[in-house]
Each structure stands twice: as structure tokens, then as C-alpha cells.
PDB file of C-alpha atoms in Angstrom:
ATOM      1  CA  MET A 434      -0.001   0.105   0.347  1.00  0.00           C
ATOM      2  CA  ALA A 435       1.225   3.567  -1.157  1.00  0.00           C
ATOM      3  CA  THR A 436       2.315   6.283   1.504  1.00  0.00           C
ATOM      4  CA  ALA A 437       0.679   8.929   1.255  1.00  0.00           C
ATOM      5  CA  GLU A 438       2.474  11.998   1.043  1.00  0.00           C
ATOM      6  CA  PRO A 439       1.720  14.854   3.902  1.00  0.00           C
ATOM      7  CA  LEU A 440      -0.563  17.257   2.624  1.00  0.00           C
ATOM      8  CA  ARG A 441       1.395  20.562   3.130  1.00  0.00           C
ATOM      9  CA  TYR A 442      -0.574  23.233   0.017  1.00  0.00           C
ATOM     10  CA  ALA A 443      -3.954  24.024   0.582  1.00  0.00           C
ATOM     11  CA  VAL A 444      -4.044  23.799  -2.965  1.00  0.00           C
ATOM     12  CA  ASP A 445      -3.621  19.664  -2.367  1.00  0.00           C
ATOM     13  CA  ILE A 446      -6.810  19.202   0.356  1.00  0.00           C
ATOM     14  CA  THR A 447      -8.806  16.705  -1.980  1.00  0.00           C
ATOM     15  CA  GLN A 448     -12.637  16.025  -1.559  1.00  0.00           C
ATOM     16  CA  HIS A 449     -10.932  11.881   0.294  1.00  0.00           C
ATOM     17  CA  ASP A 450      -9.282  14.222   3.595  1.00  0.00           C
ATOM     18  CA  VAL A 451     -12.574  15.530   3.576  1.00  0.00           C
ATOM     19  CA  ASP A 452     -14.623  13.084   3.871  1.00  0.00           C
ATOM     20  CA  ALA A 453     -12.111  10.757   5.766  1.00  0.00           C
ATOM     21  CA  LEU A 454     -12.298  13.873   8.245  1.00  0.00           C
ATOM     22  CA  THR A 455     -15.435  14.466   8.294  1.00  0.00           C
ATOM     23  CA  ASP A 456     -15.924  10.508   8.722  1.00  0.00           C
ATOM     24  CA  PHE A 457     -13.435  10.444  11.572  1.00  0.00           C
ATOM     25  CA  ILE A 458     -15.072  13.080  14.491  1.00  0.00           C
ATOM     26  CA  SER A 459     -18.315  12.462  13.036  1.00  0.00           C
ATOM     27  CA  ASN A 460     -17.978   8.591  14.508  1.00  0.00           C
ATOM     28  CA  ARG A 461     -15.935  10.287  17.913  1.00  0.00           C
ATOM     29  CA  LEU A 462     -19.040  12.739  18.462  1.00  0.00           C
ATOM     30  CA  ILE A 463     -20.992  10.269  18.202  1.00  0.00           C
ATOM     31  CA  SER A 464     -20.001   6.991  19.270  1.00  0.00           C
ATOM     32  CA  HIS A 465     -19.816   7.105  23.074  1.00  0.00           C
ATOM     33  CA  SER A 466     -19.742   4.010  25.481  1.00  0.00           C
ATOM     34  CA  ASP A 467     -21.149   6.263  28.129  1.00  0.00           C
ATOM     35  CA  PRO A 468     -23.264   8.842  26.687  1.00  0.00           C
ATOM     36  CA  ASP A 469     -23.142  13.090  28.551  1.00  0.00           C
ATOM     37  CA  PRO A 470     -26.700  12.523  29.777  1.00  0.00           C
ATOM     38  CA  VAL A 471     -29.132  14.565  28.090  1.00  0.00           C
ATOM     39  CA  GLY A 472     -28.841  18.705  28.930  1.00  0.00           C
ATOM     40  CA  SER A 473     -25.565  18.301  30.670  1.00  0.00           C
ATOM     41  CA  GLU A 474     -22.849  20.550  29.890  1.00  0.00           C
ATOM     42  CA  GLY A 475     -21.056  17.522  27.709  1.00  0.00           C
ATOM     43  CA  TYR A 476     -24.512  16.253  25.664  1.00  0.00           C
ATOM     44  CA  ARG A 477     -25.080  20.071  24.888  1.00  0.00           C
ATOM     45  CA  THR A 478     -21.594  20.275  22.963  1.00  0.00           C
ATOM     46  CA  ASN A 479     -21.387  17.942  21.745  1.00  0.00           C
ATOM     47  CA  ALA A 480     -24.828  18.942  20.215  1.00  0.00           C
ATOM     48  CA  ALA A 481     -23.995  21.031  19.139  1.00  0.00           C
ATOM     49  CA  LEU A 482     -20.041  20.289  17.146  1.00  0.00           C
ATOM     50  CA  ARG A 483     -22.663  17.857  15.015  1.00  0.00           C
ATOM     51  CA  GLY A 484     -23.983  20.792  13.919  1.00  0.00           C
ATOM     52  CA  VAL A 485     -21.352  22.958  12.844  1.00  0.00           C
ATOM     53  CA  HIS A 486     -18.189  20.587  11.624  1.00  0.00           C
ATOM     54  CA  PRO A 487     -21.160  19.572   8.631  1.00  0.00           C
ATOM     55  CA  ARG A 488     -21.041  23.192   7.478  1.00  0.00           C
ATOM     56  CA  PHE A 489     -17.162  22.681   6.857  1.00  0.00           C
ATOM     57  CA  THR A 490     -17.009  20.450   4.817  1.00  0.00           C
ATOM     58  CA  GLY A 491     -20.000  21.136   2.770  1.00  0.00           C
ATOM     59  CA  THR A 492     -18.162  24.719   2.345  1.00  0.00           C
ATOM     60  CA  LEU A 493     -14.914  22.274   1.082  1.00  0.00           C
ATOM     61  CA  THR A 494     -17.333  20.254  -0.721  1.00  0.00           C
ATOM     62  CA  HIS A 495     -18.726  22.761  -2.320  1.00  0.00           C
ATOM     63  CA  TRP A 496     -15.218  24.810  -4.006  1.00  0.00           C
ATOM     64  CA  LEU A 497     -13.295  20.537  -4.202  1.00  0.00           C
ATOM     65  CA  SER A 498     -16.505  20.034  -7.011  1.00  0.00           C
ATOM     66  CA  GLU A 499     -15.564  18.823 -10.155  1.00  0.00           C
ATOM     67  CA  GLU A 500     -17.062  21.927 -11.468  1.00  0.00           C
ATOM     68  CA  VAL A 501     -16.355  24.722  -9.099  1.00  0.00           C
ATOM     69  CA  THR A 502     -12.548  24.337  -9.938  1.00  0.00           C
ATOM     70  CA  GLN A 503     -13.672  24.133 -13.841  1.00  0.00           C
ATOM     71  CA  LYS A 504     -15.017  27.213 -13.333  1.00  0.00           C
ATOM     72  CA  ALA A 505     -12.659  29.210 -11.469  1.00  0.00           C
ATOM     73  CA  GLN A 506      -9.858  27.955 -13.664  1.00  0.00           C
ATOM     74  CA  GLU A 507     -12.038  30.681 -15.613  1.00  0.00           C
ATOM     75  CA  ASP A 508     -12.427  32.963 -13.210  1.00  0.00           C
ATOM     76  CA  SER A 509      -9.117  34.071 -11.595  1.00  0.00           C
ATOM     77  CA  GLN A 510     -11.280  36.678  -8.630  1.00  0.00           C
ATOM     78  CA  LEU A 511     -13.466  33.193  -8.054  1.00  0.00           C
ATOM     79  CA  ALA A 512      -9.788  31.135  -8.076  1.00  0.00           C
ATOM     80  CA  LEU A 513      -8.299  32.629  -4.634  1.00  0.00           C
ATOM     81  CA  ARG A 514     -11.979  33.198  -3.495  1.00  0.00           C
ATOM     82  CA  ARG A 515     -12.273  29.668  -3.176  1.00  0.00           C
ATOM     83  CA  ILE A 516      -8.370  28.948  -2.311  1.00  0.00           C
ATOM     84  CA  GLN A 517      -9.336  30.724   0.420  1.00  0.00           C
ATOM     85  CA  ASP A 518     -12.753  29.126   1.440  1.00  0.00           C
ATOM     86  CA  ILE A 519     -10.368  25.951   1.244  1.00  0.00           C
ATOM     87  CA  HIS A 520      -8.083  27.494   3.607  1.00  0.00           C
ATOM     88  CA  SER A 521      -9.857  28.414   6.171  1.00  0.00           C
ATOM     89  CA  ALA A 522     -12.675  25.499   6.468  1.00  0.00           C
ATOM     90  CA  TRP A 523     -10.303  23.121   6.447  1.00  0.00           C
ATOM     91  CA  GLY A 524      -7.831  24.575   8.876  1.00  0.00           C
ATOM     92  CA  ALA A 525     -11.431  24.851  10.855  1.00  0.00           C
ATOM     93  CA  LEU A 526     -11.946  21.114  10.126  1.00  0.00           C
ATOM     94  CA  ILE A 527      -8.763  20.725  11.549  1.00  0.00           C
ATOM     95  CA  ASP A 528      -8.861  22.865  14.902  1.00  0.00           C
ATOM     96  CA  ILE A 529     -12.506  20.162  16.014  1.00  0.00           C
ATOM     97  CA  GLY A 530     -10.847  17.020  14.893  1.00  0.00           C
ATOM     98  CA  SER A 531      -7.360  17.883  16.721  1.00  0.00           C
ATOM     99  CA  TYR A 532      -9.310  17.509  20.315  1.00  0.00           C
ATOM    100  CA  TRP A 533      -8.756  13.820  18.636  1.00  0.00           C
ATOM    101  CA  ALA A 534      -5.205  13.457  17.309  1.00  0.00           C
ATOM    102  CA  ASP A 535      -3.730  11.247  19.703  1.00  0.00           C
ATOM    103  CA  ILE A 536      -6.581   8.199  19.300  1.00  0.00           C
ATOM    104  CA  GLU A 537      -6.330   6.182  17.179  1.00  0.00           C
ATOM    105  CA  GLY A 538      -7.188   6.143  13.589  1.00  0.00           C
ATOM    106  CA  PHE A 539      -6.215  10.252  13.274  1.00  0.00           C
ATOM    107  CA  ASP A 540      -4.261  10.215  10.237  1.00  0.00           C
ATOM    108  CA  THR A 541      -1.352  13.032  10.989  1.00  0.00           C
ATOM    109  CA  VAL A 542      -0.706  12.909   7.790  1.00  0.00           C
ATOM    110  CA  ARG A 543      -2.503  14.611   5.885  1.00  0.00           C
ATOM    111  CA  TRP A 544      -5.231  15.731   8.871  1.00  0.00           C
ATOM    112  CA  ARG A 545      -3.180  18.716   9.462  1.00  0.00           C
ATOM    113  CA  ARG A 546      -3.092  23.187   8.943  1.00  0.00           C
ATOM    114  CA  VAL A 547      -1.695  24.264   5.658  1.00  0.00           C
ATOM    115  CA  ARG A 548      -0.313  27.963   6.141  1.00  0.00           C
ATOM    116  CA  PHE A 549       0.620  28.314   2.131  1.00  0.00           C
ATOM    117  CA  HIS A 550      -2.363  28.027  -0.517  1.00  0.00           C
ATOM    118  CA  ASP A 551       1.020  26.983  -2.660  1.00  0.00           C
ATOM    119  CA  ALA A 552       3.608  26.654  -3.608  1.00  0.00           C
ATOM    120  CA  ASP A 553       4.417  29.547  -4.747  1.00  0.00           C
ATOM    121  CA  ALA A 554       2.475  31.570  -2.316  1.00  0.00           C
ATOM    122  CA  GLU A 555       5.103  29.230   0.384  1.00  0.00           C
ATOM    123  CA  GLU A 556       8.050  30.931  -2.131  1.00  0.00           C
ATOM    124  CA  LYS A 557       6.804  34.500  -2.572  1.00  0.00           C
ATOM    125  CA  PHE A 558       6.914  34.991   1.145  1.00  0.00           C
ATOM    126  CA  ARG A 559       9.690  33.228   2.203  1.00  0.00           C
ATOM    127  CA  ARG A 560      11.448  35.904  -0.110  1.00  0.00           C
ATOM    128  CA  TRP A 561       9.834  38.939   1.818  1.00  0.00           C
ATOM    129  CA  GLU A 562      10.992  37.196   4.786  1.00  0.00           C
ATOM    130  CA  GLU A 563      15.063  37.032   3.782  1.00  0.00           C
ATOM    131  CA  LYS A 564      14.502  41.150   2.273  1.00  0.00           C
ATOM    132  CA  GLU A 565      12.738  41.913   6.134  1.00  0.00           C
ATOM    133  CA  THR A 566      15.514  39.976   7.756  1.00  0.00           C
ATOM    134  CA  ALA A 567      17.576  41.275   5.732  1.00  0.00           C
ATOM    135  CA  SER A 568      16.388  45.241   5.855  1.00  0.00           C
ATOM    136  CA  ALA A 569      16.047  44.448  10.164  1.00  0.00           C
ATOM    137  CA  ALA A 570      19.874  43.500   9.768  1.00  0.00           C
ATOM    138  CA  GLU A 571      20.642  46.683   8.250  1.00  0.00           C
ATOM    139  CA  THR A 572      19.170  49.154  10.207  1.00  0.00           C
ATOM    140  CA  ALA A 573      20.372  47.459  13.273  1.00  0.00           C
ATOM    141  CA  ALA A 574      24.078  47.695  11.926  1.00  0.00           C
ATOM    142  CA  LEU A 575      23.488  52.150  11.574  1.00  0.00           C
ATOM    143  CA  VAL A 576      21.223  52.514  14.540  1.00  0.00           C
ATOM    144  CA  SER A 577      24.430  53.113  17.553  1.00  0.00           C
ATOM    145  CA  GLU A 578      22.192  54.368  20.929  1.00  0.00           C
ATOM    146  CA  TYR A 579      18.697  53.864  22.249  1.00  0.00           C
ATOM    147  CA  ARG A 580      17.232  56.527  24.254  1.00  0.00           C
ATOM    148  CA  ILE A 581      15.218  54.889  27.185  1.00  0.00           C
ATOM    149  CA  PRO A 582      12.930  57.029  28.785  1.00  0.00           C
ATOM    150  CA  GLY A 583      13.646  57.118  33.476  1.00  0.00           C
ATOM    151  CA  PRO A 584      10.942  55.882  35.919  1.00  0.00           C
ATOM    152  CA  ARG A 585       7.543  57.967  36.325  1.00  0.00           C
ATOM    153  CA  GLU A 586       7.074  59.694  39.454  1.00  0.00           C
ATOM    154  CA  ASP A 587       4.526  61.985  40.363  1.00  0.00           C
ATOM    155  CA  GLY A 588       3.228  60.889  36.795  1.00  0.00           C
ATOM    156  CA  LYS A 589       5.944  62.383  35.164  1.00  0.00           C
ATOM    157  CA  THR A 590       9.529  61.012  33.358  1.00  0.00           C
ATOM    158  CA  VAL A 591      12.670  61.348  35.783  1.00  0.00           C
ATOM    159  CA  GLY A 592      15.722  60.942  33.283  1.00  0.00           C
ATOM    160  CA  GLN A 593      16.868  58.411  30.343  1.00  0.00           C
ATOM    161  CA  PHE A 594      18.999  55.717  30.338  1.00  0.00           C
ATOM    162  CA  VAL A 595      20.717  55.620  26.998  1.00  0.00           C
ATOM    163  CA  VAL A 596      21.832  52.431  26.004  1.00  0.00           C
ATOM    164  CA  ALA A 597      25.219  52.661  23.474  1.00  0.00           C
ATOM    165  CA  ARG A 598      28.056  51.620  21.579  1.00  0.00           C
ATOM    166  CA  ASP A 599      31.160  50.312  21.027  1.00  0.00           C
ATOM    167  CA  PRO A 600      32.972  52.443  19.102  1.00  0.00           C
ATOM    168  CA  GLU A 601      36.142  50.026  18.785  1.00  0.00           C
ATOM    169  CA  HIS A 602      33.401  46.446  19.256  1.00  0.00           C
ATOM    170  CA  THR A 603      29.904  46.929  17.579  1.00  0.00           C
ATOM    171  CA  ASP A 604      29.110  44.078  18.914  1.00  0.00           C
ATOM    172  CA  ARG A 605      30.119  45.265  22.606  1.00  0.00           C
ATOM    173  CA  TRP A 606      27.085  47.464  24.641  1.00  0.00           C
ATOM    174  CA  GLY A 607      26.593  49.894  27.997  1.00  0.00           C
ATOM    175  CA  LEU A 608      24.279  50.829  29.329  1.00  0.00           C
ATOM    176  CA  PHE A 609      24.258  54.254  30.449  1.00  0.00           C
ATOM    177  CA  GLU A 610      22.640  56.747  33.442  1.00  0.00           C
ATOM    178  CA  GLY A 611      21.837  59.696  31.380  1.00  0.00           C
ATOM    179  CA  THR A 612      22.406  62.095  28.041  1.00  0.00           C
ATOM    180  CA  ALA A 613      25.980  62.302  29.424  1.00  0.00           C
ATOM    181  CA  GLN A 614      26.787  58.887  30.403  1.00  0.00           C
ATOM    182  CA  GLY A 615      28.864  59.828  32.931  1.00  0.00           C
ATOM    183  CA  ARG A 616      27.460  56.228  35.226  1.00  0.00           C
ATOM    184  CA  HIS A 617      27.543  53.315  33.265  1.00  0.00           C
ATOM    185  CA  TRP A 618      25.665  49.943  34.642  1.00  0.00           C
ATOM    186  CA  ASP A 619      28.739  47.025  35.918  1.00  0.00           C
ATOM    187  CA  GLY A 620      25.310  44.520  36.295  1.00  0.00           C
ATOM    188  CA  ASN A 621      25.563  45.094  39.591  1.00  0.00           C
ATOM    189  CA  ALA A 622      25.586  48.673  40.666  1.00  0.00           C
ATOM    190  CA  TRP A 623      26.229  52.029  38.628  1.00  0.00           C
ATOM    191  CA  LEU A 624      30.671  53.601  38.271  1.00  0.00           C
ATOM    192  CA  HIS A 625      32.374  55.928  37.093  1.00  0.00           C
ATOM    193  CA  ALA A 626      34.662  54.273  34.211  1.00  0.00           C
ATOM    194  CA  ARG A 627      37.386  56.694  33.892  1.00  0.00           C
ATOM    195  CA  PHE A 628      36.918  55.781  38.059  1.00  0.00           C
ATOM    196  CA  THR A 629      36.901  51.745  37.425  1.00  0.00           C
ATOM    197  CA  GLY A 630      39.647  52.560  34.684  1.00  0.00           C
ATOM    198  CA  THR A 631      37.200  49.205  33.203  1.00  0.00           C
ATOM    199  CA  SER A 632      35.735  49.523  29.531  1.00  0.00           C
ATOM    200  CA  PRO A 633      31.529  50.304  30.091  1.00  0.00           C
ATOM    201  CA  TYR A 634      30.896  48.264  27.586  1.00  0.00           C
ATOM    202  CA  GLN A 635      29.974  44.905  28.605  1.00  0.00           C
ATOM    203  CA  PHE A 636      27.199  43.322  27.359  1.00  0.00           C
ATOM    204  CA  ARG A 637      25.484  42.671  24.201  1.00  0.00           C
ATOM    205  CA  ARG A 638      22.847  45.143  22.365  1.00  0.00           C
ATOM    206  CA  THR A 639      19.437  43.050  23.813  1.00  0.00           C
ATOM    207  CA  GLU A 640      21.161  42.379  27.135  1.00  0.00           C
ATOM    208  CA  ALA A 641      22.048  46.270  27.291  1.00  0.00           C
ATOM    209  CA  LEU A 642      18.908  47.558  25.857  1.00  0.00           C
ATOM    210  CA  ALA A 643      16.485  44.468  28.670  1.00  0.00           C
ATOM    211  CA  LEU A 644      18.607  46.719  31.817  1.00  0.00           C
ATOM    212  CA  ALA A 645      17.562  49.282  30.326  1.00  0.00           C
ATOM    213  CA  ARG A 646      13.883  48.958  30.838  1.00  0.00           C
ATOM    214  CA  GLN A 647      14.743  47.192  33.723  1.00  0.00           C
ATOM    215  CA  HIS A 648      16.041  50.079  35.323  1.00  0.00           C
ATOM    216  CA  ALA A 649      12.793  51.769  33.428  1.00  0.00           C
ATOM    217  CA  GLU A 650      10.544  49.999  35.117  1.00  0.00           C
ATOM    218  CA  GLY A 651      11.726  50.948  38.593  1.00  0.00           C
ATOM    219  CA  ASP A 652      13.460  46.919  39.110  1.00  0.00           C
ATOM    220  CA  SER A 653      17.018  46.245  38.184  1.00  0.00           C
ATOM    221  CA  SER A 654      17.027  42.848  40.171  1.00  0.00           C
ATOM    222  CA  ARG A 655      15.108  40.869  38.008  1.00  0.00           C
ATOM    223  CA  SER A 656      17.749  38.228  35.822  1.00  0.00           C
ATOM    224  CA  LEU A 657      19.542  38.766  32.521  1.00  0.00           C
ATOM    225  CA  PRO A 658      16.982  36.729  30.336  1.00  0.00           C
ATOM    226  CA  ALA A 659      18.803  33.676  28.805  1.00  0.00           C
TER     227      ALA A 659
END
């Protein structure tokens, strides 16, 4: 017996997938060794689901029909609506069925949510994602200083904290008190670098920003995120 291909895109959903999942859900809702008493919350929930999931099945069956599929091939707007509705209705049906994902008979290969309509949609998203990531990295590389408003007292902001990058080591950042950057945070206390002789740039960017926000909230006791 041939092994079914894992479901990946909305365009790959078939009527057989819909029928099989619908039958599985129906059997789980109808077949009870210990049925809930009429009028109980369990009974009401079961009855509601028995009335809801066929609607998603009906939507899928409509859009997967040969007649509608053929019309969609000739009408781009209809084609878009068709694949969007298939994507949405299948996701809703999966949401119901997934409550029994650990039960024998649940097809983990085919009965899964799909993220993209088709391979082209995934490729377009990946290209956009790569572009956005590159753009964010370029922007971050240009930023050398962040200013975080200080804590509020009597409804007013008091001072500010500055997170600045080491001019010589771009991967090291320091947290300073005020724009004059006279004192820096060493992890335990505010120190004057000129008095200690140590570099104020002791953190990664994310660490320094996290510390600045903690100080702005009036809490410097929390540990840094891992």
C-alpha cells in the first residue's frame, strides 16, 4: 500500500481528505461508551459540534466539486475566493478533529493545518521574509544609540537611560545613566568608568536594552533573559 504524501498546501486538499476527516469526527461525536445525560454540558457541547462541523464539510465539498473547480480555472477572482475558503474551512475542521489527534485512526500525515495556498505563495513569503530580515539587520547595524525614558514619579518621567554601542567593538553595548553618559551599569551598580578604569561596554545589545527597560520600570533586580 502506497504511503500518502504529507499535506503541505491548500491546493493539495482533496475530497477524500474531507470525507475521511468528517467521518472520523462524526464517529467520535456519536460513538460514546458512556454518553452524557440529556441536558448536561457535555451533551450540549457534543450536539453543538455535531451541528457545526458539517458546515465546514459542506463548504469544502462545494469548492472542491468538479464544476466549481473548472469555473475557478477560468476566473481568477473566483479562484482566489475558492482557495481562501478551502484554506479557512479546512483549518476549522482540523481545529475540531485535532482534539482527538492522539487517538488511533487520526491521520497525522494528511489531517494537518496548512500555512500556504500553494508552493508559489510559500516562495513569495520566503523571499519577503528574507528581504525583511536583511532590512532589519541593516537598520540595526546603523543604530548606535537607544534612549529609554526613565521611571515615572508623580505622573512625570524622571531622567532617561542610554544604551550605546562601543565605537571600537560593534557587538558590545553599554547602559548609561542620562545623556551625559557619566555613569554606566556594570550589572550590580552604577559606576564612573573614568574612576574604575573598566570598559562600560559589557553587554550584548539585547541584554543592555533589557536592563534599560528594567531600570525604567524601577526594577533592576531581575536577571537577564537567557
